[in-house]
XYZ file of N, CA and C in Angstrom:
435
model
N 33.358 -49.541 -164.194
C 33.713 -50.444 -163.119
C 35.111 -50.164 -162.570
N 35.821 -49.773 -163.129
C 37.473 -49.528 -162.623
C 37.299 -48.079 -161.671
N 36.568 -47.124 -161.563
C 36.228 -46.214 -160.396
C 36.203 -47.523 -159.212
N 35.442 -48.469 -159.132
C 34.837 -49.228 -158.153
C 36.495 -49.960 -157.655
N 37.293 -50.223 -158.466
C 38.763 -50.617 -157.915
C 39.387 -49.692 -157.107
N 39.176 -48.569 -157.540
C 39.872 -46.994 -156.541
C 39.430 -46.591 -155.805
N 37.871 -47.193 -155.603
C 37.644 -46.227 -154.068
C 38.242 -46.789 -153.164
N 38.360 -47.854 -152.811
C 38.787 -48.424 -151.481
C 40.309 -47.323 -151.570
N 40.661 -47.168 -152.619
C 42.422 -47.073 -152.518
C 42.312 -45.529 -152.124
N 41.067 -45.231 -153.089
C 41.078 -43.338 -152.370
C 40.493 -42.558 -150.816
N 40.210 -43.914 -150.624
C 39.614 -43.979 -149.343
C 40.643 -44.070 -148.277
N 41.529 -44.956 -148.283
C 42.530 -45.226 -147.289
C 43.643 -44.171 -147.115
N 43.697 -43.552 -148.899
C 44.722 -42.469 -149.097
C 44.503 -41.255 -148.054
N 43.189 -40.826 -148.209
C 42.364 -39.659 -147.793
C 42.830 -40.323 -146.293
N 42.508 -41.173 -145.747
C 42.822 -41.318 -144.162
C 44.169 -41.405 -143.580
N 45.248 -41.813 -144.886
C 46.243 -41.835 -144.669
C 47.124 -40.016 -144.382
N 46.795 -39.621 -145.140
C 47.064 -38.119 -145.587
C 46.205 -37.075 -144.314
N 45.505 -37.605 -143.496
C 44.502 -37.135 -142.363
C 45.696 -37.295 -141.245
N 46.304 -38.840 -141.396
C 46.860 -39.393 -140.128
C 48.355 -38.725 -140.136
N 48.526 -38.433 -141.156
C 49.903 -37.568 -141.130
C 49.637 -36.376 -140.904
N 49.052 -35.469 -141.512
C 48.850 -33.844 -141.337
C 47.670 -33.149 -139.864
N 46.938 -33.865 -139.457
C 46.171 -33.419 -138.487
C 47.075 -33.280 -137.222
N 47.742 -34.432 -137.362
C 48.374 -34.238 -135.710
C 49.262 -32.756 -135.266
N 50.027 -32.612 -137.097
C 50.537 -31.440 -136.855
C 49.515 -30.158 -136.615
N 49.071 -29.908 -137.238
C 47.824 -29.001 -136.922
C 47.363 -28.264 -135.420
N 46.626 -30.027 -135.004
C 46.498 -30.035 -133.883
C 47.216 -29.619 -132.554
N 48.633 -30.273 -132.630
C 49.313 -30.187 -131.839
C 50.534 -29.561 -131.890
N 51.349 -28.751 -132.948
C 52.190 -28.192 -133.124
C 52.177 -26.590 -133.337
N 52.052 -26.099 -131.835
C 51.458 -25.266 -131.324
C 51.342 -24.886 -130.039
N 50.777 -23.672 -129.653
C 51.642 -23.243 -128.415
C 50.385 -23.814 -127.169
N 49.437 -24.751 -127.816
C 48.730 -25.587 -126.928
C 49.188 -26.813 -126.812
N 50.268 -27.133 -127.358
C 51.278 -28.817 -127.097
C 52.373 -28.343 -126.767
N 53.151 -28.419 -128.402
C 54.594 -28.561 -127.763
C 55.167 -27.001 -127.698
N 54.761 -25.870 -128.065
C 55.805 -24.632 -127.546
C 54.590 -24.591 -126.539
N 53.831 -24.937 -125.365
C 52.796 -24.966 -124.587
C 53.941 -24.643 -123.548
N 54.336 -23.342 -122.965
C 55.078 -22.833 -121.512
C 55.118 -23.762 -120.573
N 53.736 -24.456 -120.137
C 53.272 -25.138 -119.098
C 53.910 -26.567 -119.163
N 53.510 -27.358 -120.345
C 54.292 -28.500 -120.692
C 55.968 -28.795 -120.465
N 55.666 -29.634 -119.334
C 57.446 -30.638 -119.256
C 58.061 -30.438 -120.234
N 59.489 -30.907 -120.489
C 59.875 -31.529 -121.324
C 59.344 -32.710 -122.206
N 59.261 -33.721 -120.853
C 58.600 -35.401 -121.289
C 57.774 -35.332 -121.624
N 56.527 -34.512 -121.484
C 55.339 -34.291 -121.999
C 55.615 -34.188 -123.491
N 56.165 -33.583 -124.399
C 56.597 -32.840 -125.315
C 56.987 -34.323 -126.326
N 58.011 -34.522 -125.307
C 58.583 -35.976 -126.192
C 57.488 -37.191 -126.601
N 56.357 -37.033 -125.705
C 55.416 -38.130 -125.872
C 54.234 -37.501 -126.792
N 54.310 -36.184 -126.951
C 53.740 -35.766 -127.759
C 54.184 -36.199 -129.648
N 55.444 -35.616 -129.371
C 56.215 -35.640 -130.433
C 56.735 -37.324 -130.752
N 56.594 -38.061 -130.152
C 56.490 -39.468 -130.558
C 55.460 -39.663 -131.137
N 53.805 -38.781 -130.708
C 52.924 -38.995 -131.351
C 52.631 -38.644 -132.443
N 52.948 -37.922 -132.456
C 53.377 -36.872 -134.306
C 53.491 -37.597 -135.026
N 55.092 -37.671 -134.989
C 55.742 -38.707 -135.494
C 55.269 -40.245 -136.013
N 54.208 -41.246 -134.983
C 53.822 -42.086 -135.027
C 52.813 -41.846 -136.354
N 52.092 -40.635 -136.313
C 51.109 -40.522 -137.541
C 51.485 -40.620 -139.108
N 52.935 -39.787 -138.612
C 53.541 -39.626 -139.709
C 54.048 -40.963 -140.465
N 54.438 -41.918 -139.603
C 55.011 -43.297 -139.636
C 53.768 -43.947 -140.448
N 52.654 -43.878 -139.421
C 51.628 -45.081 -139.735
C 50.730 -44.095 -141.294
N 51.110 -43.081 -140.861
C 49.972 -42.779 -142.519
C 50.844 -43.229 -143.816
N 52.338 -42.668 -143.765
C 53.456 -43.311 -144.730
C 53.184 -45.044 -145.016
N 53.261 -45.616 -144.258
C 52.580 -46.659 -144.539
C 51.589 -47.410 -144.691
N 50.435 -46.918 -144.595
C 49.273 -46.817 -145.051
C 49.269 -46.480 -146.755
N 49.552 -45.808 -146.895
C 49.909 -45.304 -148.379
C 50.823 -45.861 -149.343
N 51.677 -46.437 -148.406
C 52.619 -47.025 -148.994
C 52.024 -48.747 -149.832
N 51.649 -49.182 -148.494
C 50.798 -50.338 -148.383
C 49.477 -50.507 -149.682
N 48.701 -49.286 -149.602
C 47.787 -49.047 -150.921
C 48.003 -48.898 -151.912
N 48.941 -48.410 -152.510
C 49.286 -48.129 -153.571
C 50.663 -49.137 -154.127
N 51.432 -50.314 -153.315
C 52.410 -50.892 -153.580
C 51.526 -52.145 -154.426
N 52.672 -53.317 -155.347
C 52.132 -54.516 -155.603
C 52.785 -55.108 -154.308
N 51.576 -56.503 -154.318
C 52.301 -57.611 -153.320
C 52.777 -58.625 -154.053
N 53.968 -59.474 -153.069
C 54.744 -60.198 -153.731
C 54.835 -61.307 -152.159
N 55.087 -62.118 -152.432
C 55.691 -63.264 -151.686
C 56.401 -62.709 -150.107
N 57.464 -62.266 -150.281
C 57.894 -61.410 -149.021
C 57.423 -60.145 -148.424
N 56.487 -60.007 -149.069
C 55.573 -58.873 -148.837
C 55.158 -58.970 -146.969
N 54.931 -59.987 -146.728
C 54.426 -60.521 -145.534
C 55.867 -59.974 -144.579
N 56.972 -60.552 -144.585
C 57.854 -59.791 -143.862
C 58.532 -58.605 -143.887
N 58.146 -57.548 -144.847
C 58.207 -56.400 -145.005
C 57.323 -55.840 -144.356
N 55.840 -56.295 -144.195
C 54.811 -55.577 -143.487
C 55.122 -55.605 -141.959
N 55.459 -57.051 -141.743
C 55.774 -56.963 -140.153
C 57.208 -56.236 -139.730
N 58.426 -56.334 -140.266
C 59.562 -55.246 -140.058
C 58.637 -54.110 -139.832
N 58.052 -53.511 -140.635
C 57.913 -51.990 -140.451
C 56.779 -51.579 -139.177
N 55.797 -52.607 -138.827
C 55.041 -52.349 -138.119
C 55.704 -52.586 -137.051
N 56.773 -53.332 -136.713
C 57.520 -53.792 -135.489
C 58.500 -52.478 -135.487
N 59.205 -52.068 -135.934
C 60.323 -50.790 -135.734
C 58.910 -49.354 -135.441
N 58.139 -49.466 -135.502
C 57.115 -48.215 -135.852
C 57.103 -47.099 -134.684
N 57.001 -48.371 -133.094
C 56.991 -47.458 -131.684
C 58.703 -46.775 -131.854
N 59.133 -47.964 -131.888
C 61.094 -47.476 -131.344
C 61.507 -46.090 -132.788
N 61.043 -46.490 -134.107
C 61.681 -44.743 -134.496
C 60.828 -43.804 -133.970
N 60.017 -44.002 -134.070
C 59.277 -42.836 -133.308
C 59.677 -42.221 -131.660
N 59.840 -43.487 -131.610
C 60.431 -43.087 -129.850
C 61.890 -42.087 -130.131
N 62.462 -43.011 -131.475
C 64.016 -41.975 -131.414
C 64.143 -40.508 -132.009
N 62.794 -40.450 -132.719
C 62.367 -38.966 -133.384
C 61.830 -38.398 -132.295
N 61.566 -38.794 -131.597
C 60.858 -38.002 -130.203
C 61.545 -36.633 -129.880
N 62.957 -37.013 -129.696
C 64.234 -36.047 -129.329
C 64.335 -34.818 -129.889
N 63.598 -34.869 -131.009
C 63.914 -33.537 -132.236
C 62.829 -32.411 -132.203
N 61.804 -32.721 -131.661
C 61.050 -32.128 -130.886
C 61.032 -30.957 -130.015
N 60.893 -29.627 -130.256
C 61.308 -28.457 -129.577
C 61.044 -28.880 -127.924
N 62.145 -28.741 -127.211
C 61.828 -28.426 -125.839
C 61.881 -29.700 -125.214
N 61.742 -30.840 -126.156
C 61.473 -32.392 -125.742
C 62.531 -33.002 -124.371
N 62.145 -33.582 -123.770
C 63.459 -34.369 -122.518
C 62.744 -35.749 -122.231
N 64.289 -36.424 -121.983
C 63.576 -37.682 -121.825
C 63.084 -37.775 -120.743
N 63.465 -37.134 -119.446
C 62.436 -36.930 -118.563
C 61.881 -36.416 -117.731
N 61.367 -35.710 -116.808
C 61.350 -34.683 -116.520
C 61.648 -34.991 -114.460
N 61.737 -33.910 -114.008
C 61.981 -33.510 -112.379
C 60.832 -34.054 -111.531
N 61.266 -35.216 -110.594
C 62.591 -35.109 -110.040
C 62.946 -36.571 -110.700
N 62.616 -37.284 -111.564
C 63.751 -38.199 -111.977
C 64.459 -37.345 -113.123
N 65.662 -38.381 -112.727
C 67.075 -38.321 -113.303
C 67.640 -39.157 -113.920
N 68.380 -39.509 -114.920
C 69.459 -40.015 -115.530
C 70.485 -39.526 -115.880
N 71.632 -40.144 -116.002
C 72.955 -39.818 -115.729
C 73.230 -39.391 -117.357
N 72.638 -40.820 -117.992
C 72.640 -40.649 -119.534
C 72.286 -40.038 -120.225
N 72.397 -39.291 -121.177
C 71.645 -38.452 -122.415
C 70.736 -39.410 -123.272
N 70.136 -38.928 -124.058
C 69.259 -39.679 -124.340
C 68.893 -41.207 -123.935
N 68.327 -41.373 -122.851
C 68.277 -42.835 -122.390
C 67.483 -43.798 -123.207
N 66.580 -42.626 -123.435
C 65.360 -44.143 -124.515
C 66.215 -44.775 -125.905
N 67.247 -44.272 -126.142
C 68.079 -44.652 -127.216
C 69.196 -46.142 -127.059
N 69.124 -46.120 -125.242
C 69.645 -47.252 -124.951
C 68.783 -48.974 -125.392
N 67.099 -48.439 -125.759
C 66.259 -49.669 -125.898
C 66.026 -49.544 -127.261
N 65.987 -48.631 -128.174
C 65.459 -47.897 -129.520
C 66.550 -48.725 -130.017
N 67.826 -48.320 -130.001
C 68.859 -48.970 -131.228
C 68.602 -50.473 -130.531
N 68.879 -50.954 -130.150
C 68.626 -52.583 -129.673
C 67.981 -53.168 -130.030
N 66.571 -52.103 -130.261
C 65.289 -53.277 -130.598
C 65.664 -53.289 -132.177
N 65.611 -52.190 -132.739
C 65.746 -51.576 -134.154
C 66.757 -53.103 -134.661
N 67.835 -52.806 -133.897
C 69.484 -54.129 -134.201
C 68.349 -55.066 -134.640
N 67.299 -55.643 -133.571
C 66.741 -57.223 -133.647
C 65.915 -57.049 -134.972
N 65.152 -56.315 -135.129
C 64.360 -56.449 -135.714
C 65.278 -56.130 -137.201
N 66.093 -55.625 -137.606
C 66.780 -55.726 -138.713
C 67.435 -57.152 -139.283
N 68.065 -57.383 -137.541
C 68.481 -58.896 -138.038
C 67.432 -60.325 -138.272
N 65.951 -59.865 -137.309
C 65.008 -60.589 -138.377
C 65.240 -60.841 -139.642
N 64.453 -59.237 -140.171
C 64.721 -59.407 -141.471
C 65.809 -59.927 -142.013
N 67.009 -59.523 -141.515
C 67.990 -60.217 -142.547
C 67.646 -61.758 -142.578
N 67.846 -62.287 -141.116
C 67.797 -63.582 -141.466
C 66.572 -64.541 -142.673
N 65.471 -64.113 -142.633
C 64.563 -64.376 -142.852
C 64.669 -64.115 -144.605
N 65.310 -62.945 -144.978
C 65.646 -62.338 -146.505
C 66.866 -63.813 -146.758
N 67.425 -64.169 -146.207
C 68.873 -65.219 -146.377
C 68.199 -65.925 -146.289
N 67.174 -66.736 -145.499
C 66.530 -68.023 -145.569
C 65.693 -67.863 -146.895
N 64.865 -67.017 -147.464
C 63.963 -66.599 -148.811
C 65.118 -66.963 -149.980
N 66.168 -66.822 -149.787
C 67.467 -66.845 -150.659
C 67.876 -67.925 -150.959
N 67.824 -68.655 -149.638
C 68.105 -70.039 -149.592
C 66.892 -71.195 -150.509
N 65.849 -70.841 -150.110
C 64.995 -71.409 -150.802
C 65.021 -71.241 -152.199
N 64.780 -70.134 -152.686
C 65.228 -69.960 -154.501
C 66.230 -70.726 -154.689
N 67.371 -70.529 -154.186
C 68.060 -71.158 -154.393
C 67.951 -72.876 -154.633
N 67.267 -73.288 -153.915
C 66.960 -74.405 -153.689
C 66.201 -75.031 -155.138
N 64.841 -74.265 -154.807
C 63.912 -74.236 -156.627
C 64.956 -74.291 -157.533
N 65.603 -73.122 -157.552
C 66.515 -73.175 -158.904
C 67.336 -74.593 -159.425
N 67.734 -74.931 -158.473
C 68.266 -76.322 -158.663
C 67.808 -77.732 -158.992
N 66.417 -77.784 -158.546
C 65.168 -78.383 -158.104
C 65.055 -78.469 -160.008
N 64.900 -77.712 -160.722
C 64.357 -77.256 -161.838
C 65.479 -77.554 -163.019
């Protein structure tokens, strides 16, 4: 009976480990991103997508194989909420990548970095707050007791 506990877990692994390595495969290559023909921006939205696999299979895996606990719940949502914006900021590292291509322009260098760290800021200070309110409460029990 304990096989029957692991499939689900070897199941998700196997899809997790798909969602990270295929994209490279697929697309890291001179039919995506070293692709002559391909923009810059093209490249970057590629390479956000990469990236995104890489993100969401890491946590997928992470998720299967972790225990849950009480704050478990706002750990899941932090990470699913930051998931577009690092990816958006790994975009950049990406051979050939631009944030955008001819004839728009920006003055700025990396512009998508102007919304990426911002959101990233909020969503950290979620968590914090939310980790200080969890704090507060123990705290509270403890006394309670």
């Amino acid at each position: 009976m304990a096989i029957l506990y692991y499939i689900p877990r070897l199941l998700l692994t196997l899809i997790a480990l798909i969602t990270i390595i295929v994209p490279y495969i697929a697309d890291f290559n001179v039919t995506h991103v070293y692709n002559p023909e391909w923009p810059g921006h093209a490249r970057f939205h590629n390479g956000q997508t990469m990236s995104m696999g890489v993100y969401l299979g890491s946590m997928t895996l992470w998720k299967t194989w972790s225990s849950t606990a009480e704050q478990d719940r706002l750990w899941t949502a932090t990470v699913i909420a930051a998931a577009y914006y690092i990816t958006q900021g790994s975009a950049y590292y990406y051979p050939g990548a631009t944030a955008w291509d001819p004839p728009q322009e920006f003055s700025v260098p990396h512009v998508h970095l102007y919304v990426v760290i911002p959101i990233l800021s909020l969503v950290a200070t979620a968590y914090g707050l939310e980790q200080w309110r969890f704090a507060g409460e123990a705290g509270g029990r403890q006394k309670a007791l």
